[in-house]
Amino acid sequence: MPITDLFRRARWRPVATAAAGLALATALATLAFTATAAAATLYADDFEDGNSAGWTSSGGSWAVATDGSRVLRQSGTSADARARAGSSSWRDYTVTARVKPTAFNGSNRFTAVIARAQSNTSYYYLALRSNHTVELKKLVGGSSTTLATGSVTVTTGAWYTLALSVSGTALRGTINGATALTATDAQFATGGIGVATFYAAASFDDVTVSDSAAPSPSASPPASPTPSSSPSAQPSASPPPVGAIVVAKDGSGHHTTVQAAVDAVPANNTGRVTISIKPGTYRELVTVPANKPFVSFVGTTGNAADVVITYDNASGTPKPDGSGTYGTTGSTSVLLEGNDFTARNLTFSNTFDEAAHDYSAEQAVAVTTRGDRLVFDNVRILGNQDTLQPSSPNAATVSRAYYRNCYIEGDVDFIFGRGTAVFDRCEIRSLNRGSTSNNGYVTAASTTITNPYGYLFTRCTLTTASDVAAQSVHLGRPWHPSGDVNAIAQVLFRDSVLGAHIKDAPWTDMSGFSWRDARFFEYHNTGPGSTVTADRPQLPDADAPQFTAQAYLAGGDGWNPVS
């Protein structure tokens, strides 16, 4: 979604169908719906203006609230509820929304998106149920009929992307782009859209309506990509584009390993090369070398959990040749050195088992980035200590990376290094180390003193496992590699939701270096872990425009993957 003001995403009003649109790609490759070149956006609302103007509600308790970003929240669980918007004349379209069920009052309750609404009691809807099913249904005068059903794991507190398409008499529903339900029905020919709950509470965000009910398949990338290409607006299924290198464990692609696909990319290539990766766990070490720019890793299902690239080395793991141990960076499962790399809809992981080994050095890195202008979209990065290392080729070089709608977990210093990194609408999850007072540190930045921009967390949500004690996790500490006095950490958390696990004094010293000498700031955070104290430097309002995602990422070439 275009962003006109980085920290207040603009509400889109209904627009003419001739306007340039948002291409949706939620269809599976096997679905036989007619594709169009692009989809015009009829309507979109992300609620960042703080109100629900244009929506009409019935039942429940509706309000715009904060859940990482602004959302439309329905908090009642004692009856059915719905909110509707749009035009009664809309005919063929796709309505897409991010949906997070937060409570179910019973075993067969649901939250849903609505299409072709005639009234509060007559419409088509795609329902995500508490009994781990997804259903395509119609409601006529308050009486429901199930048109199609499927199985899906439903977890309260998790975000799902629901899309409901109506084209003539053809109906299609998808969840996270991967679970498709289809049906044919002629009950309703036109109508508006909506969201609904049935004895359930839920949050809704990023509601969009495209006038093309059949999304385009993924197009071939341009021959000469530009570094300012934006990541996709919604996680969606990504069938391999023409010319893609396909990886499949079952042998149905060009290669059975990811590294073999990388090896097949020509050195010093000048055009985007997409490596489409089919579902599976790929236990291998992967390196994208510096002489292979413009490489994309794309999971084909749209569900990041379906494609996992993982290994289990740690810093203290002995090398097979007896030459010593791997060291922290050497433990990396995935090393990304090529510029203009992108990753979408997959998982990077380091599965080193701390309990099964007695190493003095248990750092185990999932991803190290050294390339510049990297984009991660709907990517999970999993580990414990030192999960993600945004870095660069050397201390004199700044490398930038943008993480959008990602999930990153760990415990000690699990985002660390000298790179410039922006985390936008990500979930940053702290794991349990078994301590009631110190369960770790989110960041350990080592930003070079001449670089004004280290890590920015904007519109993120800091969460934790349920058994992690309150007031037990630090936002960060300053890392000075080998005592480097010119490594002055720069970290800003702004417009984010901080859980109760974050300490009231969230910054701490490291290896004899005071956190007060680092560049640590917060700005307009909310949540139980955001209480402002004397030990929490706040960014002045006058300085806030200088510390946006665009400012962090612009560099000398004006790179802007967020607009």
CSV table of N, CA and C in Angstrom, one decimal, residues 376-515:
chain,number,residue,atom,x,y,z
A,376,PHE,N,13.0,-8.0,2.9
A,376,PHE,CA,12.4,-9.2,3.4
A,376,PHE,C,10.9,-9.0,3.7
A,377,ASP,N,10.0,-9.8,3.0
A,377,ASP,CA,8.6,-9.5,3.1
A,377,ASP,C,7.9,-10.8,3.5
A,378,ASN,N,7.2,-10.8,4.7
A,378,ASN,CA,6.5,-12.0,5.2
A,378,ASN,C,7.5,-13.1,5.3
A,379,VAL,N,8.6,-12.8,6.1
A,379,VAL,CA,9.6,-13.8,6.3
A,379,VAL,C,9.7,-14.1,7.8
A,380,ARG,N,9.9,-15.3,8.2
A,380,ARG,CA,10.2,-15.7,9.6
A,380,ARG,C,11.7,-15.9,9.7
A,381,ILE,N,12.2,-15.4,10.8
A,381,ILE,CA,13.7,-15.6,11.1
A,381,ILE,C,13.7,-16.1,12.5
A,382,LEU,N,14.2,-17.4,12.7
A,382,LEU,CA,14.1,-18.1,14.0
A,382,LEU,C,15.4,-18.5,14.5
A,383,GLY,N,15.6,-18.4,15.8
A,383,GLY,CA,16.8,-18.8,16.5
A,383,GLY,C,16.7,-18.5,18.0
A,384,ASN,N,17.8,-18.5,18.7
A,384,ASN,CA,17.9,-18.1,20.1
A,384,ASN,C,18.8,-16.9,20.3
A,385,GLN,N,20.1,-17.2,20.6
A,385,GLN,CA,21.1,-16.2,20.7
A,385,GLN,C,21.6,-15.8,19.4
A,386,ASP,N,21.6,-14.5,19.1
A,386,ASP,CA,22.2,-13.9,17.8
A,386,ASP,C,21.4,-14.5,16.6
A,387,THR,N,20.1,-14.3,16.5
A,387,THR,CA,19.3,-14.9,15.4
A,387,THR,C,19.6,-14.2,14.1
A,388,LEU,N,19.6,-12.9,14.1
A,388,LEU,CA,19.7,-12.1,12.9
A,388,LEU,C,20.9,-11.1,13.0
A,389,GLN,N,21.8,-11.1,12.0
A,389,GLN,CA,22.9,-10.2,12.0
A,389,GLN,C,22.9,-9.3,10.8
A,390,PRO,N,22.3,-8.1,10.9
A,390,PRO,CA,22.4,-7.1,9.8
A,390,PRO,C,23.8,-6.5,9.8
A,391,SER,N,24.6,-6.8,8.7
A,391,SER,CA,26.0,-6.4,8.7
A,391,SER,C,26.3,-5.7,7.4
A,392,SER,N,27.5,-5.7,7.1
A,392,SER,CA,28.0,-5.0,5.8
A,392,SER,C,29.4,-5.6,5.5
A,393,PRO,N,29.9,-5.4,4.3
A,393,PRO,CA,31.2,-6.0,3.9
A,393,PRO,C,32.3,-5.5,4.9
A,394,ASN,N,32.3,-4.3,5.4
A,394,ASN,CA,33.3,-3.8,6.3
A,394,ASN,C,32.8,-2.6,7.0
A,395,ALA,N,33.5,-2.2,8.1
A,395,ALA,CA,33.0,-1.1,8.9
A,395,ALA,C,32.8,0.2,8.2
A,396,ALA,N,33.5,0.4,7.1
A,396,ALA,CA,33.4,1.7,6.3
A,396,ALA,C,32.3,1.7,5.3
A,397,THR,N,31.6,0.5,5.2
A,397,THR,CA,30.5,0.4,4.2
A,397,THR,C,29.2,0.3,4.9
A,398,VAL,N,28.2,1.0,4.5
A,398,VAL,CA,26.8,0.9,5.1
A,398,VAL,C,26.0,0.0,4.1
A,399,SER,N,25.4,-1.0,4.7
A,399,SER,CA,24.5,-1.9,4.0
A,399,SER,C,23.1,-1.8,4.6
A,400,ARG,N,22.1,-1.7,3.8
A,400,ARG,CA,20.7,-1.5,4.2
A,400,ARG,C,19.8,-2.6,4.0
A,401,ALA,N,18.9,-2.9,4.9
A,401,ALA,CA,17.9,-3.9,4.7
A,401,ALA,C,16.5,-3.5,5.3
A,402,TYR,N,15.5,-3.9,4.6
A,402,TYR,CA,14.1,-3.5,5.0
A,402,TYR,C,13.3,-4.8,5.3
A,403,TYR,N,12.7,-4.9,6.5
A,403,TYR,CA,12.0,-6.1,6.9
A,403,TYR,C,10.5,-5.6,7.1
A,404,ARG,N,9.6,-6.2,6.3
A,404,ARG,CA,8.2,-5.8,6.4
A,404,ARG,C,7.4,-7.0,6.7
A,405,ASN,N,6.5,-6.8,7.7
A,405,ASN,CA,5.5,-7.9,8.0
A,405,ASN,C,6.3,-9.2,8.3
A,406,CYS,N,7.4,-9.1,9.0
A,406,CYS,CA,8.2,-10.3,9.3
A,406,CYS,C,8.0,-10.7,10.8
A,407,TYR,N,8.5,-11.9,11.1
A,407,TYR,CA,8.4,-12.4,12.5
A,407,TYR,C,9.9,-12.8,12.8
A,408,ILE,N,10.4,-12.3,13.9
A,408,ILE,CA,11.8,-12.5,14.3
A,408,ILE,C,11.8,-12.9,15.8
A,409,GLU,N,12.4,-14.0,16.1
A,409,GLU,CA,12.4,-14.5,17.5
A,409,GLU,C,13.8,-14.8,18.0
A,410,GLY,N,14.0,-14.8,19.3
A,410,GLY,CA,15.2,-15.1,19.9
A,410,GLY,C,15.3,-14.7,21.4
A,411,ASP,N,16.4,-14.8,22.0
A,411,ASP,CA,16.5,-14.4,23.4
A,411,ASP,C,17.7,-13.4,23.6
A,412,VAL,N,18.9,-13.8,23.4
A,412,VAL,CA,20.0,-12.9,23.8
A,412,VAL,C,20.6,-12.2,22.5
A,413,ASP,N,20.5,-10.9,22.5
A,413,ASP,CA,21.1,-10.1,21.4
A,413,ASP,C,20.6,-10.6,20.0
A,414,PHE,N,19.4,-10.9,19.9
A,414,PHE,CA,19.0,-11.7,18.7
A,414,PHE,C,18.8,-10.8,17.5
A,415,ILE,N,19.0,-9.5,17.6
A,415,ILE,CA,19.2,-8.7,16.4
A,415,ILE,C,20.4,-7.9,16.7
A,416,PHE,N,21.5,-8.2,15.9
A,416,PHE,CA,22.8,-7.6,16.3
A,416,PHE,C,23.6,-7.3,15.1
A,417,GLY,N,24.6,-6.3,15.2
A,417,GLY,CA,25.5,-6.0,14.1
A,417,GLY,C,25.5,-4.6,13.7
A,418,ARG,N,26.3,-4.2,12.7
A,418,ARG,CA,26.6,-2.9,12.3
A,418,ARG,C,25.7,-2.4,11.2
A,419,GLY,N,24.9,-3.2,10.6
A,419,GLY,CA,24.1,-2.8,9.4
A,419,GLY,C,23.0,-1.8,9.8
A,420,THR,N,22.4,-1.2,8.7
A,420,THR,CA,21.3,-0.4,8.9
A,420,THR,C,20.0,-1.2,8.5
A,421,ALA,N,19.1,-1.3,9.4
A,421,ALA,CA,17.9,-2.1,9.2
A,421,ALA,C,16.7,-1.4,9.7
A,422,VAL,N,15.6,-1.5,8.9
A,422,VAL,CA,14.3,-1.0,9.3
A,422,VAL,C,13.3,-2.2,9.4
A,423,PHE,N,12.7,-2.3,10.6
A,423,PHE,CA,11.7,-3.3,10.8
A,423,PHE,C,10.3,-2.7,10.9
A,424,ASP,N,9.5,-2.9,9.9
A,424,ASP,CA,8.2,-2.2,9.7
A,424,ASP,C,7.1,-3.2,9.9
A,425,ARG,N,6.2,-3.0,10.9
A,425,ARG,CA,5.1,-3.9,11.2
A,425,ARG,C,5.5,-5.3,11.4
A,426,CYS,N,6.6,-5.5,12.1
A,426,CYS,CA,7.1,-6.9,12.4
A,426,CYS,C,6.7,-7.3,13.8
A,427,GLU,N,6.6,-8.6,14.0
A,427,GLU,CA,6.5,-9.1,15.4
A,427,GLU,C,7.9,-9.5,15.8
A,428,ILE,N,8.3,-8.9,16.9
A,428,ILE,CA,9.6,-9.2,17.5
A,428,ILE,C,9.4,-10.0,18.8
A,429,ARG,N,9.7,-11.3,18.8
A,429,ARG,CA,9.2,-12.2,19.9
A,429,ARG,C,10.4,-12.6,20.7
A,430,SER,N,10.4,-12.4,22.0
A,430,SER,CA,11.4,-12.8,23.0
A,430,SER,C,11.0,-14.2,23.6
A,431,LEU,N,12.0,-15.1,23.5
A,431,LEU,CA,11.8,-16.4,24.1
A,431,LEU,C,12.2,-16.5,25.5
A,432,ASN,N,11.9,-17.6,26.2
A,432,ASN,CA,12.1,-17.8,27.6
A,432,ASN,C,13.5,-18.4,27.8
A,433,ARG,N,14.3,-17.7,28.6
A,433,ARG,CA,15.6,-18.3,29.1
A,433,ARG,C,15.5,-18.9,30.5
A,434,GLY,N,14.4,-18.9,31.1
A,434,GLY,CA,14.2,-19.4,32.4
A,434,GLY,C,14.5,-18.5,33.5
A,435,SER,N,14.6,-17.2,33.3
A,435,SER,CA,15.0,-16.3,34.3
A,435,SER,C,13.7,-15.4,34.6
A,436,THR,N,13.6,-15.0,35.9
A,436,THR,CA,12.5,-14.1,36.3
A,436,THR,C,12.9,-12.7,36.2
A,437,SER,N,14.2,-12.4,36.0
A,437,SER,CA,14.7,-11.1,36.0
A,437,SER,C,15.4,-10.7,34.7
A,438,ASN,N,16.0,-11.6,34.0
A,438,ASN,CA,16.7,-11.3,32.8
A,438,ASN,C,16.6,-12.4,31.7
A,439,ASN,N,15.6,-12.2,30.9
A,439,ASN,CA,15.3,-13.1,29.8
A,439,ASN,C,15.9,-12.6,28.5
A,440,GLY,N,16.9,-11.7,28.5
A,440,GLY,CA,17.6,-11.4,27.3
A,440,GLY,C,17.5,-10.0,26.8
A,441,TYR,N,18.0,-9.8,25.6
A,441,TYR,CA,18.1,-8.4,25.0
A,441,TYR,C,17.7,-8.5,23.5
A,442,VAL,N,16.8,-7.6,23.1
A,442,VAL,CA,16.3,-7.7,21.8
A,442,VAL,C,17.5,-7.3,20.8
A,443,THR,N,18.2,-6.2,21.1
A,443,THR,CA,19.2,-5.8,20.1
A,443,THR,C,20.6,-5.7,20.8
A,444,ALA,N,21.6,-5.8,19.9
A,444,ALA,CA,23.0,-5.5,20.3
A,444,ALA,C,23.6,-4.8,19.1
A,445,ALA,N,23.3,-3.6,18.8
A,445,ALA,CA,23.8,-2.9,17.6
A,445,ALA,C,25.2,-2.5,17.8
A,446,SER,N,25.9,-2.4,16.7
A,446,SER,CA,27.3,-2.0,16.7
A,446,SER,C,27.5,-0.9,15.6
A,447,THR,N,26.6,0.0,15.5
A,447,THR,CA,26.6,1.0,14.4
A,447,THR,C,27.9,1.8,14.4
A,448,THR,N,28.5,1.9,13.2
A,448,THR,CA,29.7,2.7,13.1
A,448,THR,C,29.4,4.2,13.4
A,449,ILE,N,30.2,4.8,14.1
A,449,ILE,CA,30.0,6.2,14.7
A,449,ILE,C,29.6,7.2,13.6
A,450,THR,N,30.1,7.0,12.4
A,450,THR,CA,29.9,7.9,11.3
A,450,THR,C,28.5,7.6,10.6
A,451,ASN,N,27.9,6.6,10.9
A,451,ASN,CA,26.6,6.2,10.4
A,451,ASN,C,25.4,6.7,11.3
A,452,PRO,N,24.6,7.6,10.9
A,452,PRO,CA,23.6,8.1,11.8
A,452,PRO,C,22.4,7.2,12.0
A,453,TYR,N,22.4,6.1,11.2
A,453,TYR,CA,21.2,5.2,11.2
A,453,TYR,C,21.6,3.7,11.4
A,454,GLY,N,21.1,3.2,12.5
A,454,GLY,CA,21.3,1.8,12.8
A,454,GLY,C,20.1,1.0,12.6
A,455,TYR,N,19.3,0.8,13.7
A,455,TYR,CA,18.1,0.0,13.7
A,455,TYR,C,16.9,0.9,13.9
A,456,LEU,N,15.8,0.7,13.1
A,456,LEU,CA,14.6,1.4,13.4
A,456,LEU,C,13.5,0.3,13.4
A,457,PHE,N,12.7,0.3,14.5
A,457,PHE,CA,11.6,-0.5,14.7
A,457,PHE,C,10.3,0.4,14.7
A,458,THR,N,9.5,0.3,13.6
A,458,THR,CA,8.4,1.2,13.5
A,458,THR,C,7.1,0.4,13.3
A,459,ARG,N,6.1,0.7,14.1
A,459,ARG,CA,4.8,0.0,14.0
A,459,ARG,C,5.0,-1.5,14.3
A,460,CYS,N,5.9,-1.8,15.1
A,460,CYS,CA,6.2,-3.2,15.4
A,460,CYS,C,5.4,-3.6,16.7
A,461,THR,N,5.3,-4.9,16.9
A,461,THR,CA,4.8,-5.4,18.2
A,461,THR,C,5.8,-6.3,18.8
A,462,LEU,N,6.1,-6.0,20.1
A,462,LEU,CA,7.1,-6.8,20.8
A,462,LEU,C,6.3,-7.7,21.7
A,463,THR,N,6.5,-9.0,21.4
A,463,THR,CA,5.7,-10.0,22.1
A,463,THR,C,6.6,-11.0,22.8
A,464,THR,N,6.0,-12.0,23.5
A,464,THR,CA,6.9,-13.0,24.2
A,464,THR,C,6.1,-14.2,24.4
A,465,ALA,N,6.8,-15.3,24.6
A,465,ALA,CA,6.1,-16.6,25.0
A,465,ALA,C,5.4,-16.3,26.3
A,466,SER,N,4.3,-17.1,26.5
A,466,SER,CA,3.4,-16.8,27.7
A,466,SER,C,4.1,-17.0,29.0
A,467,ASP,N,5.2,-17.8,29.1
A,467,ASP,CA,5.8,-18.1,30.3
A,467,ASP,C,7.0,-17.2,30.6
A,468,VAL,N,7.2,-16.1,29.8
A,468,VAL,CA,8.3,-15.2,30.1
A,468,VAL,C,7.8,-14.2,31.1
A,469,ALA,N,8.6,-13.9,32.1
A,469,ALA,CA,8.3,-13.0,33.2
A,469,ALA,C,8.2,-11.6,32.8
A,470,ALA,N,7.3,-10.9,33.4
A,470,ALA,CA,7.2,-9.4,33.2
A,470,ALA,C,8.5,-8.7,33.6
A,471,GLN,N,8.8,-7.6,33.0
A,471,GLN,CA,10.0,-6.8,33.4
A,471,GLN,C,11.3,-7.7,33.3
A,472,SER,N,11.4,-8.5,32.3
A,472,SER,CA,12.6,-9.3,32.2
A,472,SER,C,13.4,-9.2,30.9
A,473,VAL,N,13.0,-8.4,30.0
A,473,VAL,CA,13.7,-8.3,28.7
A,473,VAL,C,14.1,-6.9,28.5
A,474,HIS,N,15.4,-6.7,28.0
A,474,HIS,CA,15.9,-5.4,27.6
A,474,HIS,C,15.6,-5.1,26.2
A,475,LEU,N,15.4,-3.9,25.8
A,475,LEU,CA,15.4,-3.5,24.4
A,475,LEU,C,16.7,-3.6,23.7
A,476,GLY,N,17.8,-3.4,24.5
A,476,GLY,CA,19.1,-3.5,23.9
A,476,GLY,C,20.3,-3.1,24.8
A,477,ARG,N,21.5,-3.4,24.2
A,477,ARG,CA,22.7,-3.0,24.8
A,477,ARG,C,23.7,-2.7,23.7
A,478,PRO,N,24.7,-1.9,24.0
A,478,PRO,CA,25.7,-1.5,23.0
A,478,PRO,C,26.8,-2.5,22.8
A,479,TRP,N,26.9,-3.0,21.6
A,479,TRP,CA,28.0,-4.0,21.3
A,479,TRP,C,29.2,-3.2,20.7
A,480,HIS,N,30.3,-3.4,21.2
A,480,HIS,CA,31.6,-2.9,20.7
A,480,HIS,C,32.5,-4.1,20.3
A,481,PRO,N,32.4,-4.6,19.1
A,481,PRO,CA,33.2,-5.7,18.7
A,481,PRO,C,34.7,-5.5,19.0
A,482,SER,N,35.3,-6.4,19.7
A,482,SER,CA,36.7,-6.3,20.0
A,482,SER,C,37.1,-5.0,20.7
A,483,GLY,N,36.1,-4.5,21.4
A,483,GLY,CA,36.4,-3.2,22.1
A,483,GLY,C,36.4,-2.0,21.2
A,484,ASP,N,35.9,-2.0,20.0
A,484,ASP,CA,35.9,-0.9,19.1
A,484,ASP,C,35.2,0.3,19.6
A,485,VAL,N,35.9,1.3,19.9
A,485,VAL,CA,35.3,2.5,20.5
A,485,VAL,C,34.5,3.3,19.5
A,486,ASN,N,34.7,3.0,18.2
A,486,ASN,CA,33.9,3.7,17.2
A,486,ASN,C,32.6,3.0,16.8
A,487,ALA,N,32.3,2.0,17.5
A,487,ALA,CA,31.0,1.3,17.3
A,487,ALA,C,30.0,1.8,18.3
A,488,ILE,N,29.2,2.8,17.9
A,488,ILE,CA,28.3,3.5,18.8
A,488,ILE,C,26.9,3.2,18.4
A,489,ALA,N,26.3,2.2,19.1
A,489,ALA,CA,25.0,1.7,18.7
A,489,ALA,C,23.9,2.8,18.5
A,490,GLN,N,23.1,2.7,17.4
A,490,GLN,CA,22.0,3.6,17.2
A,490,GLN,C,20.7,2.7,17.0
A,491,VAL,N,19.8,2.9,17.9
A,491,VAL,CA,18.5,2.1,17.8
A,491,VAL,C,17.4,3.0,18.2
A,492,LEU,N,16.3,2.9,17.5
A,492,LEU,CA,15.1,3.7,17.8
A,492,LEU,C,13.9,2.7,17.7
A,493,PHE,N,13.1,2.7,18.7
A,493,PHE,CA,11.8,2.0,18.7
A,493,PHE,C,10.7,3.2,18.7
A,494,ARG,N,9.9,3.2,17.6
A,494,ARG,CA,8.9,4.3,17.5
A,494,ARG,C,7.6,3.7,17.1
A,495,ASP,N,6.5,4.3,17.6
A,495,ASP,CA,5.1,3.9,17.2
A,495,ASP,C,4.9,2.4,17.2
A,496,SER,N,5.5,1.8,18.3
A,496,SER,CA,5.4,0.4,18.4
A,496,SER,C,4.7,0.0,19.7
A,497,VAL,N,4.2,-1.3,19.8
A,497,VAL,CA,3.5,-1.8,21.0
A,497,VAL,C,4.5,-2.7,21.7
A,498,LEU,N,4.8,-2.3,23.0
A,498,LEU,CA,5.8,-3.1,23.8
A,498,LEU,C,5.0,-3.8,24.8
A,499,GLY,N,5.3,-5.1,24.9
A,499,GLY,CA,4.6,-6.0,25.9
A,499,GLY,C,5.2,-5.8,27.3
A,500,ALA,N,4.5,-6.5,28.2
A,500,ALA,CA,4.8,-6.3,29.7
A,500,ALA,C,6.2,-6.9,30.0
A,501,HIS,N,6.8,-7.7,29.1
A,501,HIS,CA,8.1,-8.3,29.4
A,501,HIS,C,9.2,-7.3,29.3
A,502,ILE,N,9.0,-6.1,28.7
A,502,ILE,CA,10.0,-5.1,28.5
A,502,ILE,C,10.2,-4.4,29.8
A,503,LYS,N,11.5,-4.2,30.2
A,503,LYS,CA,11.8,-3.6,31.5
A,503,LYS,C,11.5,-2.1,31.5
A,504,ASP,N,11.2,-1.5,32.6
A,504,ASP,CA,11.1,-0.1,32.7
A,504,ASP,C,12.4,0.6,32.5
A,505,ALA,N,13.5,0.0,32.8
A,505,ALA,CA,14.8,0.5,32.4
A,505,ALA,C,15.3,-0.4,31.3
A,506,PRO,N,15.0,-0.2,30.0
A,506,PRO,CA,15.1,-1.2,29.0
A,506,PRO,C,16.5,-1.3,28.3
A,507,TRP,N,17.4,-0.3,28.6
A,507,TRP,CA,18.7,-0.3,28.1
A,507,TRP,C,19.7,-0.7,29.1
A,508,THR,N,20.8,-1.4,28.8
A,508,THR,CA,21.8,-1.8,29.8
A,508,THR,C,23.2,-1.8,29.2
A,509,ASP,N,24.2,-1.8,30.0
A,509,ASP,CA,25.6,-1.8,29.6
A,509,ASP,C,26.0,-3.1,29.0
A,510,MET,N,27.2,-3.1,28.3
A,510,MET,CA,27.7,-4.3,27.7
A,510,MET,C,29.2,-4.3,27.7
A,511,SER,N,29.9,-5.2,28.3
A,511,SER,CA,31.3,-5.4,28.3
A,511,SER,C,32.0,-4.1,28.7
A,512,GLY,N,31.5,-3.5,29.7
A,512,GLY,CA,32.2,-2.3,30.2
A,512,GLY,C,31.8,-1.0,29.5
A,513,PHE,N,31.0,-1.0,28.5
A,513,PHE,CA,30.6,0.2,27.8
A,513,PHE,C,29.2,0.6,28.2
A,514,SER,N,29.0,1.8,28.6
A,514,SER,CA,27.7,2.3,29.1
A,514,SER,C,26.7,2.5,28.0
A,515,TRP,N,25.5,2.1,28.3
A,515,TRP,CA,24.4,2.3,27.3
A,515,TRP,C,24.1,3.8,27.1
